[in-house]
Amino acid sequence: MAGELELRLRDRLAKLRGLHLPGSSVSDEVRRIEQQIEVMETGDERSEDEIWNSVELARHPERPYTLDYIERLISDWFELHGDRARMDDPAIVSGLGSFAGRTVAVIGHQKGRGDAVKRVKRNFGMANPEGYRKAMRVMAIADRHGFPVITLVDTPGAYPGVAAEQHGQGGALAASQATMARLLVPTVACVIGEGGSGGAVAFALADRVLMQQHAIYSVISPEGCATILWRDAGQARKAAAAFKPDAAHCLELGVIDGIIPEPEGGAHTDFDAAAIMLGQSVRSALEELGQVDAGELRRRRRARFRSIGVVSS
Amino acid sequence: MAGELELRLRDRLAKLRGLHLPGSSVSDEVRRIEQQIEVMETGDERSEDEIWNSVELARHPERPYTLDYIERLISDWFELHGDRARMDDPAIVSGLGSFAGRTVAVIGHQKGRGDAVKRVKRNFGMANPEGYRKAMRVMAIADRHGFPVITLVDTPGAYPGVAAEQHGQGGALAASQATMARLLVPTVACVIGEGGSGGAVAFALADRVLMQQHAIYSVISPEGCATILWRDAGQARKAAAAFKPDAAHCLELGVIDGIIPEPEGGAHTDFDAAAIMLGQSVRSALEELGQVDAGELRRRRRARFRSIGVVSS
Amino acid sequence: MASRIDVSIEHKHAPPDPSGSKKHPNTCPKCSSHYREDELISNLRVCAQCGYHFPVGALERIQQLLDSDSFIEEAKELRSADPLSFFDLRSYKERIAEAELKTGLGDALLMGQAKIEDQDCQLTVMDFSFMGGSMGSVVGEKFARACERAIERNVPLVSVNASGGARMQEGIFSLMQVPKTVCAVENMHDARVPFINVLTHPTTAGLLASFATLGDVTIAEPGTLMCFTGPRVVQQTVREDLPDDFGRAEANYRFGHLDAIVQRQELRAVLGKLLRLFNHGR
Amino acid sequence: MASRIDVSIEHKHAPPDPSGSKKHPNTCPKCSSHYREDELISNLRVCAQCGYHFPVGALERIQQLLDSDSFIEEAKELRSADPLSFFDLRSYKERIAEAELKTGLGDALLMGQAKIEDQDCQLTVMDFSFMGGSMGSVVGEKFARACERAIERNVPLVSVNASGGARMQEGIFSLMQVPKTVCAVENMHDARVPFINVLTHPTTAGLLASFATLGDVTIAEPGTLMCFTGPRVVQQTVREDLPDDFGRAEANYRFGHLDAIVQRQELRAVLGKLLRLFNHGR
Ligand SMILES: [Zn+2]
Ligand SMILES: [Zn+2]
């Protein structure tokens, strides 16, 4: 697979290097492509076992969740609640806090850990439209006051409920992305567990999209895919191997900008170490982004997503 | 009553005339104050009967409503529905249409006429928060595309229901005003019937606020006032005389910018004539406002409301 | 001239009393514990027994929240001008004078410079005992000036609210304070000046429809009634029993209208934290 | 290499059939009236008996809506590149070729310059019969280019949608078309270029979560299924019967997600009116 894509990327790289545009927007792009090619050259194909290992770790019931990272990385945390219209969706956590010496907004999906009651309370991290509307409200506050936005993506997907549909799930997911596309503050998205389809991408239209080493990011869950392909959710492992939702694959395809390492054995083995690694990646991304003028930041953010996809003619 | 206020106004007028600020924003204000003083000098005090006549005409079941004016004044009308979250509130009508040769957005409270079913369908013109959210959505479209916004105010007040409170009635009324305060397009508000309290003011934060001759505009309904003052809604007539919600009084106090004449006997006697008079007033207001730069328009709009109120020290 | 109206309108502004009966102000309406005045003050007027939050006047609130001696009052001289020469049982002027005497305040809102946990801010505090915290021209004007001062000083505005709504004695002028304060807030938003709203019992009607819902952050004390229309009127309209906590902070939190319900004992610390966060972002 | 997957994924894209049974395509699934092809075409593929709206292909849609000979197709040459070398029952490349043969289209979205009632616009039209109108890189790229062309030409964009969602054969790239098209729309919004969305049966999943809900005006044909998650999956989740019109245009209109439901016979006139309105404002 890498063959054709690598040629394509090398071609694009040559073209970009030939351009002499003002500003450094091209050099960002160049670096991203170089990184992709590097991954292709050094990365061995990951086996079905390895990919499935990541799927299992990404959904490990003891994996650290959004609030675990907030607790370890953010001081003066103040959670903001409610969509100002209907409810406060507990599947999404949002708020302000201090990170690396400055105020940031953090928004993330939140799964419940432990018994069924706790997991149900957080609706397994599957948000309703009201949750995305709460997030947009917090993004607007961050934008007004110049706070960078950090999103932590960890959801099987947007909640497939009756009320969710009636209250405009699709529109809310689109509006959340549109809001992120309009922000004039630096934005970093980290997929920290399951990056499930529209529910994930609603928080991932960011200047930098990072994935933890064992996180997954895909258009459909392995089970959903298997159900469609074989009408058998049990074939999820095979489906995952086909769709490869793992971080290495996403980086190879240029969909994400970097991989955040996890402690040996996965993030759940050492919350503190995982948080430190996550914090370092986010911090250096924010430092880079802090150099860029707000309007240019937004222009590049949109251009980045505009460029993803492979077509021929 | 006019005595003290008139002195105050003359004082302010003298001060304003002494200022030589760039632009014509002062001259607007001067004209407004001159108009107020003129009303005070020529206008006899209106009697309790006259005021109650306006209250009755403002709530006359055959009075023309928002859609009656739209039908007569707006061509290529296209109604926009829904708040994109929960419902389409039939107590508020909003849409785009062509007025005096250009596209405008029209937003108004809508009462039902005729049998109980029709009146209930429109909830007697008492909107839920969702109705105000629909209106804000339409304002945003108008703002994006440079369409002037015309609001038609005709409500006993925001709906005092359980769900209305649960879904944030107060916040929606405030947000609607905040949205109007942010618009960069010309805005004209016309009170065409009942201008009831917060529900009315939500659509009345405009560059020009006009009232039809027999419309009323007040902080509380005559019945509500009477209930509070005498615990007897039957004393509404007396309450109206005390609070004077009539147009002449509002103009005298500088709360509105002008009075739109009605056909002899009230707007309900001749819908077409009433619509022509309304249309002329709105058209000339829009023509005036069209001369002003967008940022300056917004600055003046806020300054206008900032200046209302009487304090001593 | 406004007609002379000979019935009091004060009952509109009576603070809702959970028990419905008339008790000594230092008796907890929830659990009937009785406190000496100094006990109540030292416990921030929170019932030590059941946690009920008694009303707090503006001056005492300033004592509770602010760094000592940090408050510099502004626009203190503003007084109502009685534009309608309003008269019900007594004249509006007489009522104002009485309220001034009773509370020691010039109107229902105090405004000035302040520090909380060493963070500079502009502060407005309302006092429900001044004519039910109703918003007339003076409250509107002082609030608008607070926004302007916050912009000039480039410090956050903290607004501690308690109000039954519009001051009816000022008629349409009282309604106009609603869009007036909204405009003041929007100027503040444009200037990227932080705005923190604290809702205390009760914050209703005109206040909810204006600045009290337009903050960057909105928090409330437990039990705060915060509704646009009061429970009695809603009940008359829908003719059915209302939920127990209808319109209260607890219900509003569930329905997504509040960022947090904050116990009075934690209020100063929470405001200090929020001010730090907003100041460090800038 | 992607594993070879040997089962068809086509049934995901089967258009929901109200009756559930397999009938002749020209037989009305609602009232069983049968029509000759020329009858159906001349009636805009609407059942003369019961008003049921049959699916319309992209080319026929262009015939129905546009001023004659006004369509100038753009980006016609774009084709899928099969980045994952995907293979289920057959290869993705084979499926594409088959769909091309069947529909005469290069992918599920046609794009170009158009006139409706003499008003200039940029147009995108989707075709459900091309792999269920699924959005892969080509659909995303063409839609993004349509936004850019609308900006360049300073004319409104009219988007006629029909899609089952993401094109799974392109994996994560198909998901990425969602933010990609959102960015394209936001550029258009910044340029104040009008955007009118027409949803036709079905417009679901990835399309609803991207450009199909971001128009200035959103209208739908009667009966259009427009949900993020399909009824079958929702039913499996909630394990209860769904409302009859769950996810349909009629329900979405009630819940505030649509400006209007427009009969196909009126669609051209409504679009003409909207284009006049948006063009006269400018
Ligand atoms: Zn107690
Ligand atoms: Zn039929």
PDB file of C-alpha atoms and ligand atoms in Angstrom, chain D residues 28 30-33 35 47 49-52, ligand 2:
ATOM      1  CA  CYS D  28     -44.681   3.207  -6.341  1.00  0.00           C
ATOM      2  CA  LYS D  30     -46.301   3.550  -1.241  1.00  0.00           C
ATOM      3  CA  CYS D  31     -49.429   2.980  -3.348  1.00  0.00           C
ATOM      4  CA  SER D  32     -48.243   0.378  -5.900  1.00  0.00           C
ATOM      5  CA  SER D  33     -49.177   2.505  -8.902  1.00  0.00           C
ATOM      6  CA  TYR D  35     -45.673   4.048 -14.376  1.00  0.00           C
ATOM      7  CA  CYS D  47     -46.178   9.389  -8.041  1.00  0.00           C
ATOM      8  CA  GLN D  49     -51.416   8.999  -7.355  1.00  0.00           C
ATOM      9  CA  CYS D  50     -49.966   9.473  -3.864  1.00  0.00           C
ATOM     10  CA  GLY D  51     -47.167  12.019  -4.195  1.00  0.00           C
ATOM     11  CA  TYR D  52     -44.359   9.587  -3.354  1.00  0.00           C
TER      12      TYR D  52
HETATM   13 ZN    ZN E   2     -47.798   6.289  -5.145  1.00  0.00          ZN
END
